[in-house]
Amino acid sequence: PACSAAAELQELGSSELPSLLAWHANEFSLQHAVSTGRADMRDWEEAALAAEQQGFRLLAARMLGRLAVFELDQLRDPELVLNRSRRALELSRGAKPGLHCWIAQQATIEALLRMRRTKEALEISDQLASCSDEIGMPVFPTIVTQSRVLALTGHESGLRALYQRLIRRRPESLQALSKAYASYVEATLLMYVVGDPVTALKSLEHL
């Protein structure tokens, strides 16, 4: 479905779409290029800059956040990634919580971890926990990153709190996703903090 949608967008051409919709279509095309191994990070950087110049700050923030995550995957300099993710957070300042800030926070945590600045990474994780309480649901895109920083720093209480947020009663549409992430967090807790790999593997069977 994603491939056919990308092909249809390319055939339609962004010139025939309203401005903001055209930008979203461009973002989708860039994301599709990543998933097919044809991404050029310069395209993301140029698109983010152009979106910001045209006043689409949250779109630019989301693009910069994704770019920061991609650069981490390519083992780029974490200092560079940190600067980029913080710029994304600046652009999203004042807006309601959403992907535009969550992706950047995810990249910020990982960059700080690679720079051994664990205290600052934990502060960002705490911000995400507060955000989760504010919106009444887990911040799903950041669960794996939060689990990682909490496990690497031995914060058992933080992992247990994250697990509890995931097993609270959710709308039916979110139950399967919450259960899967809860199993992942539980396995992380058992493996890295409690030291029980056998039970951790059993927990992963629920994914």
GROMACS .gro file of C-alpha atoms in nm, residues 43-205:
model
  163
   43ASP     CA    1   1.692   1.624   0.085
   44TRP     CA    2   1.550   1.609   0.438
   45GLU     CA    3   1.764   1.902   0.553
   46GLU     CA    4   1.669   2.118   0.255
   47ALA     CA    5   1.300   2.031   0.293
   48ALA     CA    6   1.301   2.115   0.664
   49LEU     CA    7   1.466   2.451   0.598
   50ALA     CA    8   1.218   2.535   0.321
   51ALA     CA    9   0.921   2.433   0.539
   52GLU     CA   10   1.045   2.658   0.819
   53GLN     CA   11   1.094   2.950   0.581
   54GLN     CA   12   0.736   2.911   0.460
   55GLY     CA   13   0.604   2.916   0.815
   56PHE     CA   14   0.529   2.546   0.863
   57ARG     CA   15   0.718   2.522   1.191
   58LEU     CA   16   0.573   2.194   1.321
   59LEU     CA   17   0.631   2.024   0.987
   60ALA     CA   18   0.990   2.150   0.989
   61ALA     CA   19   1.030   2.028   1.347
   62ARG     CA   20   0.904   1.683   1.255
   63MET     CA   21   1.138   1.665   0.956
   64LEU     CA   22   1.438   1.771   1.163
   65GLY     CA   23   1.348   1.517   1.430
   66ARG     CA   24   1.327   1.237   1.174
   67LEU     CA   25   1.655   1.351   1.022
   68ALA     CA   26   1.820   1.336   1.366
   69VAL     CA   27   1.694   0.979   1.415
   70PHE     CA   28   1.823   0.876   1.072
   71GLU     CA   29   2.162   1.027   1.146
   72LEU     CA   30   2.181   0.830   1.470
   73ASP     CA   31   2.112   0.514   1.271
   74GLN     CA   32   2.407   0.606   1.050
   75LEU     CA   33   2.629   0.660   1.356
   76ARG     CA   34   2.676   1.029   1.286
   77ASP     CA   35   2.836   1.262   1.540
   78PRO     CA   36   2.594   1.273   1.838
   79GLU     CA   37   2.681   1.639   1.901
   80LEU     CA   38   2.555   1.725   1.551
   81VAL     CA   39   2.243   1.517   1.610
   82LEU     CA   40   2.183   1.686   1.945
   83ASN     CA   41   2.199   2.031   1.788
   84ARG     CA   42   1.952   1.925   1.521
   85SER     CA   43   1.705   1.768   1.762
   86ARG     CA   44   1.719   2.071   1.990
   87ARG     CA   45   1.642   2.295   1.693
   88ALA     CA   46   1.338   2.078   1.625
   89LEU     CA   47   1.227   2.124   1.985
   90GLU     CA   48   1.270   2.501   1.953
   91LEU     CA   49   1.043   2.503   1.649
   92SER     CA   50   0.774   2.305   1.829
   93ARG     CA   51   0.784   2.513   2.147
   94GLY     CA   52   0.441   2.631   2.253
   95ALA     CA   53   0.254   2.371   2.049
   96LYS     CA   54   0.050   2.087   2.192
   97PRO     CA   55   0.234   1.753   2.235
   98GLY     CA   56   0.272   1.546   1.920
   99LEU     CA   57   0.515   1.376   1.683
  100HIS     CA   58   0.682   1.709   1.608
  101CYS     CA   59   0.836   1.708   1.958
  102TRP     CA   60   0.833   1.336   2.048
  103ILE     CA   61   1.063   1.234   1.762
  104ALA     CA   62   1.306   1.512   1.855
  105GLN     CA   63   1.299   1.407   2.221
  106GLN     CA   64   1.368   1.049   2.119
  107ALA     CA   65   1.674   1.160   1.919
  108THR     CA   66   1.787   1.389   2.202
  109ILE     CA   67   1.783   1.105   2.455
  110GLU     CA   68   1.982   0.875   2.229
  111ALA     CA   69   2.238   1.144   2.139
  112LEU     CA   70   2.288   1.232   2.506
  113LEU     CA   71   2.334   0.864   2.592
  114ARG     CA   72   2.605   0.829   2.329
  115MET     CA   73   2.776   1.132   2.477
  116ARG     CA   74   2.750   0.978   2.827
  117ARG     CA   75   2.531   1.263   2.949
  118THR     CA   76   2.288   1.028   3.121
  119LYS     CA   77   2.149   1.279   3.369
  120GLU     CA   78   2.026   1.502   3.089
  121ALA     CA   79   1.888   1.200   2.900
  122LEU     CA   80   1.689   1.097   3.207
  123GLU     CA   81   1.550   1.451   3.237
  124ILE     CA   82   1.407   1.422   2.884
  125SER     CA   83   1.264   1.080   2.972
  126ASP     CA   84   1.095   1.239   3.276
  127GLN     CA   85   0.946   1.505   3.049
  128LEU     CA   86   0.798   1.231   2.831
  129ALA     CA   87   0.653   1.061   3.140
  130SER     CA   88   0.487   1.389   3.239
  131CYS     CA   89   0.359   1.432   2.884
  132SER     CA   90   0.209   1.083   2.898
  133ASP     CA   91   0.020   1.171   3.215
  134GLU     CA   92  -0.096   1.498   3.060
  135ILE     CA   93  -0.242   1.344   2.744
  136GLY     CA   94  -0.375   1.035   2.919
  137MET     CA   95  -0.193   0.778   2.708
  138PRO     CA   96   0.163   0.650   2.654
  139VAL     CA   97   0.390   0.832   2.412
  140PHE     CA   98   0.421   0.522   2.195
  141PRO     CA   99   0.691   0.646   1.950
  142THR     CA  100   0.937   0.692   2.239
  143ILE     CA  101   0.871   0.379   2.448
  144VAL     CA  102   1.174   0.185   2.321
  145THR     CA  103   1.407   0.482   2.374
  146GLN     CA  104   1.269   0.546   2.722
  147SER     CA  105   1.314   0.179   2.811
  148ARG     CA  106   1.671   0.192   2.687
  149VAL     CA  107   1.779   0.493   2.892
  150LEU     CA  108   1.603   0.366   3.205
  151ALA     CA  109   1.758   0.019   3.171
  152LEU     CA  110   2.109   0.146   3.098
  153THR     CA  111   2.098   0.369   3.405
  154GLY     CA  112   1.944   0.102   3.629
  155HIS     CA  113   1.622   0.293   3.701
  156GLU     CA  114   1.399   0.006   3.801
  157SER     CA  115   1.128   0.236   3.941
  158GLY     CA  116   1.115   0.428   3.613
  159LEU     CA  117   1.073   0.110   3.412
  160ARG     CA  118   0.800  -0.012   3.643
  161ALA     CA  119   0.619   0.322   3.614
  162LEU     CA  120   0.644   0.304   3.236
  163TYR     CA  121   0.503  -0.048   3.246
  164GLN     CA  122   0.213   0.065   3.462
  165ARG     CA  123   0.126   0.343   3.217
  166LEU     CA  124   0.105   0.085   2.941
  167ILE     CA  125  -0.121  -0.164   3.120
  168ARG     CA  126  -0.379   0.092   3.234
  169ARG     CA  127  -0.717   0.053   3.073
  170ARG     CA  128  -0.707   0.199   2.721
  171PRO     CA  129  -0.956   0.239   2.437
  172GLU     CA  130  -1.000  -0.088   2.253
  173SER     CA  131  -0.816   0.048   1.951
  174LEU     CA  132  -0.500   0.094   2.162
  175GLN     CA  133  -0.512  -0.222   2.371
  176ALA     CA  134  -0.307  -0.444   2.139
  177LEU     CA  135  -0.039  -0.177   2.094
  178SER     CA  136  -0.024  -0.106   2.468
  179LYS     CA  137   0.003  -0.477   2.547
  180ALA     CA  138   0.288  -0.526   2.300
  181TYR     CA  139   0.488  -0.234   2.436
  182ALA     CA  140   0.414  -0.344   2.794
  183SER     CA  141   0.563  -0.685   2.714
  184TYR     CA  142   0.871  -0.517   2.571
  185VAL     CA  143   0.918  -0.295   2.878
  186GLU     CA  144   0.862  -0.590   3.111
  187ALA     CA  145   1.123  -0.795   2.922
  188THR     CA  146   1.368  -0.502   2.938
  189LEU     CA  147   1.315  -0.476   3.312
  190LEU     CA  148   1.364  -0.848   3.367
  191MET     CA  149   1.666  -0.876   3.139
  192TYR     CA  150   1.874  -0.572   3.231
  193VAL     CA  151   1.765  -0.474   3.582
  194VAL     CA  152   1.634  -0.787   3.755
  195GLY     CA  153   1.870  -1.021   3.569
  196ASP     CA  154   1.615  -1.288   3.477
  197PRO     CA  155   1.663  -1.361   3.104
  198VAL     CA  156   1.446  -1.675   3.106
  199THR     CA  157   1.136  -1.490   3.227
  200ALA     CA  158   1.225  -1.199   2.997
  201LEU     CA  159   1.209  -1.429   2.694
  202LYS     CA  160   0.869  -1.555   2.807
  203SER     CA  161   0.748  -1.197   2.826
  204LEU     CA  162   0.864  -1.134   2.471
  205GLU     CA  163   0.646  -1.419   2.351
   0.00000   0.00000   0.00000
